[in-house]
């Protein structure tokens, strides 16, 4: 019984990580790809990210995205 509980817990953790966090390159991804892959980012925010990237160039470090 304990082995089944451990297996279910492990599966839940791995599945939730797969569902909620898809890798995406914000310097190359389209707005629709970002909106689909990033939890909490809708189409309008993804379009704003793409517009910022076109105007200012690629993001060079992770902190640049907050601008």
Short mmCIF file of N, CA and C in Angstrom, two decimals:
data_model
loop_
_atom_site.label_atom_id
_atom_site.label_comp_id
_atom_site.label_asym_id
_atom_site.label_seq_id
_atom_site.Cartn_x
_atom_site.Cartn_y
_atom_site.Cartn_z
N UNK A 1 0.83 -1.19 0.00
CA UNK A 1 0.00 0.00 0.00
C UNK A 1 0.87 1.25 0.00
N UNK A 2 1.92 1.25 0.83
CA UNK A 2 2.81 2.41 0.90
C UNK A 2 3.51 2.64 -0.44
N UNK A 3 3.89 1.57 -1.13
CA UNK A 3 4.54 1.69 -2.43
C UNK A 3 3.62 2.33 -3.45
N UNK A 4 2.35 2.01 -3.38
CA UNK A 4 1.36 2.60 -4.29
C UNK A 4 1.22 4.10 -4.00
N UNK A 5 1.19 4.47 -2.74
CA UNK A 5 1.09 5.88 -2.37
C UNK A 5 2.31 6.66 -2.85
N UNK A 6 3.48 6.09 -2.70
CA UNK A 6 4.70 6.75 -3.16
C UNK A 6 4.68 6.89 -4.68
N UNK A 7 4.27 5.85 -5.36
CA UNK A 7 4.20 5.89 -6.82
C UNK A 7 3.21 6.96 -7.29
N UNK A 8 2.07 7.04 -6.64
CA UNK A 8 1.07 8.06 -7.01
C UNK A 8 1.57 9.47 -6.72
N UNK A 9 2.23 9.66 -5.61
CA UNK A 9 2.78 10.97 -5.27
C UNK A 9 3.84 11.39 -6.28
N UNK A 10 4.71 10.48 -6.62
CA UNK A 10 5.77 10.77 -7.60
C UNK A 10 5.18 11.09 -8.96
N UNK A 11 4.20 10.32 -9.39
CA UNK A 11 3.54 10.56 -10.66
C UNK A 11 2.85 11.92 -10.67
N UNK A 12 2.20 12.27 -9.57
CA UNK A 12 1.52 13.56 -9.47
C UNK A 12 2.50 14.72 -9.60
N UNK A 13 3.62 14.61 -8.93
CA UNK A 13 4.63 15.67 -8.98
C UNK A 13 5.19 15.81 -10.39
N UNK A 14 5.55 14.71 -11.01
CA UNK A 14 6.11 14.76 -12.35
C UNK A 14 5.08 15.27 -13.36
N UNK A 15 3.84 14.83 -13.24
CA UNK A 15 2.79 15.26 -14.16
C UNK A 15 2.50 16.74 -14.01
N UNK A 16 2.42 17.24 -12.76
CA UNK A 16 2.12 18.66 -12.55
C UNK A 16 3.24 19.53 -13.09
N UNK A 17 4.48 19.11 -12.98
CA UNK A 17 5.59 19.88 -13.53
C UNK A 17 5.51 19.93 -15.04
N UNK A 18 5.09 18.84 -15.65
CA UNK A 18 4.96 18.78 -17.11
C UNK A 18 3.81 19.65 -17.58
N UNK A 19 2.69 19.64 -16.89
CA UNK A 19 1.51 20.39 -17.29
C UNK A 19 1.70 21.89 -17.11
N UNK A 20 2.32 22.31 -16.03
CA UNK A 20 2.36 23.72 -15.69
C UNK A 20 3.65 24.44 -16.09
N UNK A 21 4.64 23.76 -16.57
CA UNK A 21 5.89 24.43 -16.90
C UNK A 21 6.49 23.84 -18.16
N UNK A 22 6.21 24.47 -19.27
CA UNK A 22 6.79 24.02 -20.51
C UNK A 22 7.96 24.93 -20.86
N UNK A 23 9.07 24.38 -21.30
CA UNK A 23 10.20 25.23 -21.66
C UNK A 23 9.88 26.05 -22.91
N UNK A 24 10.25 27.32 -22.87
CA UNK A 24 10.01 28.19 -24.02
C UNK A 24 11.14 29.22 -24.07
N UNK A 25 11.63 29.48 -25.25
CA UNK A 25 12.68 30.48 -25.44
C UNK A 25 11.99 31.81 -25.74
N UNK A 26 12.02 32.73 -24.79
CA UNK A 26 11.29 33.99 -24.98
C UNK A 26 11.95 34.90 -26.01
N UNK A 27 13.15 34.56 -26.45
CA UNK A 27 13.80 35.32 -27.51
C UNK A 27 13.41 34.83 -28.90
N UNK A 28 12.76 33.68 -28.98
CA UNK A 28 12.40 33.12 -30.28
C UNK A 28 10.92 32.77 -30.41
N UNK A 29 10.25 32.54 -29.31
CA UNK A 29 8.87 32.06 -29.35
C UNK A 29 7.90 33.13 -29.84
N UNK A 30 6.88 32.68 -30.53
CA UNK A 30 5.81 33.58 -30.95
C UNK A 30 4.90 33.85 -29.75
N UNK A 31 4.04 34.84 -29.88
CA UNK A 31 3.12 35.16 -28.80
C UNK A 31 2.22 33.97 -28.48
N UNK A 32 1.74 33.30 -29.49
CA UNK A 32 0.86 32.15 -29.23
C UNK A 32 1.60 31.01 -28.55
N UNK A 33 2.87 30.79 -28.90
CA UNK A 33 3.66 29.75 -28.24
C UNK A 33 3.87 30.09 -26.76
N UNK A 34 4.16 31.36 -26.46
CA UNK A 34 4.35 31.76 -25.07
C UNK A 34 3.06 31.64 -24.27
N UNK A 35 1.96 32.10 -24.85
CA UNK A 35 0.68 32.05 -24.14
C UNK A 35 0.28 30.62 -23.85
N UNK A 36 0.61 29.72 -24.75
CA UNK A 36 0.28 28.31 -24.56
C UNK A 36 1.20 27.63 -23.54
N UNK A 37 2.48 28.00 -23.53
CA UNK A 37 3.47 27.29 -22.73
C UNK A 37 3.64 27.83 -21.31
N UNK A 38 3.38 29.12 -21.10
CA UNK A 38 3.67 29.73 -19.82
C UNK A 38 2.40 29.97 -19.01
N UNK A 39 2.31 29.32 -17.88
CA UNK A 39 1.16 29.48 -17.01
C UNK A 39 1.10 30.92 -16.50
N UNK A 40 -0.06 31.53 -16.58
CA UNK A 40 -0.24 32.89 -16.09
C UNK A 40 0.04 33.96 -17.13
N UNK A 41 0.49 33.56 -18.32
CA UNK A 41 0.74 34.50 -19.41
C UNK A 41 -0.34 34.28 -20.47
N UNK A 42 -1.19 35.29 -20.64
CA UNK A 42 -2.22 35.22 -21.66
C UNK A 42 -1.71 35.78 -22.96
N UNK A 43 -2.58 35.81 -23.95
CA UNK A 43 -2.20 36.28 -25.27
C UNK A 43 -1.78 37.75 -25.26
N UNK A 44 -2.47 38.60 -24.53
CA UNK A 44 -2.11 40.03 -24.55
C UNK A 44 -0.75 40.27 -23.93
N UNK A 45 -0.42 39.59 -22.85
CA UNK A 45 0.90 39.74 -22.22
C UNK A 45 1.98 39.16 -23.14
N UNK A 46 1.70 38.03 -23.77
CA UNK A 46 2.65 37.42 -24.69
C UNK A 46 2.91 38.33 -25.88
N UNK A 47 1.87 38.98 -26.39
CA UNK A 47 2.04 39.93 -27.49
C UNK A 47 2.88 41.13 -27.05
N UNK A 48 2.69 41.58 -25.81
CA UNK A 48 3.49 42.69 -25.28
C UNK A 48 4.96 42.28 -25.17
N UNK A 49 5.23 41.05 -24.78
CA UNK A 49 6.61 40.56 -24.69
C UNK A 49 7.25 40.54 -26.06
N UNK A 50 6.52 40.07 -27.06
CA UNK A 50 7.05 40.03 -28.43
C UNK A 50 7.30 41.44 -28.94
N UNK A 51 6.38 42.36 -28.68
CA UNK A 51 6.54 43.75 -29.12
C UNK A 51 7.77 44.39 -28.46
N UNK A 52 7.94 44.15 -27.18
CA UNK A 52 9.11 44.67 -26.45
C UNK A 52 10.40 44.10 -27.05
N UNK A 53 10.37 42.82 -27.34
CA UNK A 53 11.56 42.16 -27.91
C UNK A 53 11.90 42.74 -29.29
N UNK A 54 10.88 43.02 -30.10
CA UNK A 54 11.11 43.60 -31.43
C UNK A 54 11.68 45.01 -31.32
N UNK A 55 11.20 45.77 -30.35
CA UNK A 55 11.64 47.16 -30.19
C UNK A 55 13.03 47.25 -29.56
N UNK A 56 13.30 46.43 -28.55
CA UNK A 56 14.51 46.54 -27.74
C UNK A 56 15.55 45.46 -27.97
N UNK A 57 15.26 44.48 -28.78
CA UNK A 57 16.19 43.39 -29.01
C UNK A 57 15.97 42.24 -28.04
N UNK A 58 16.78 41.22 -28.18
CA UNK A 58 16.65 40.02 -27.36
C UNK A 58 16.88 40.31 -25.89
N UNK A 59 16.28 39.48 -25.05
CA UNK A 59 16.51 39.54 -23.61
C UNK A 59 17.87 38.92 -23.35
N UNK A 60 18.73 39.63 -22.62
CA UNK A 60 20.07 39.10 -22.38
C UNK A 60 20.20 38.37 -21.04
N UNK A 61 19.31 38.70 -20.09
CA UNK A 61 19.33 38.00 -18.80
C UNK A 61 17.90 37.86 -18.29
N UNK A 62 17.70 36.95 -17.37
CA UNK A 62 16.36 36.64 -16.88
C UNK A 62 15.64 37.87 -16.33
N UNK A 63 16.37 38.76 -15.66
CA UNK A 63 15.76 39.94 -15.07
C UNK A 63 15.20 40.93 -16.09
N UNK A 64 15.63 40.83 -17.34
CA UNK A 64 15.14 41.75 -18.38
C UNK A 64 13.65 41.60 -18.65
N UNK A 65 13.11 40.43 -18.39
CA UNK A 65 11.70 40.19 -18.70
C UNK A 65 10.76 41.04 -17.86
N UNK A 66 11.17 41.48 -16.69
CA UNK A 66 10.28 42.28 -15.84
C UNK A 66 10.07 43.68 -16.39
N UNK A 67 10.91 44.10 -17.30
CA UNK A 67 10.74 45.42 -17.90
C UNK A 67 9.60 45.39 -18.87
#
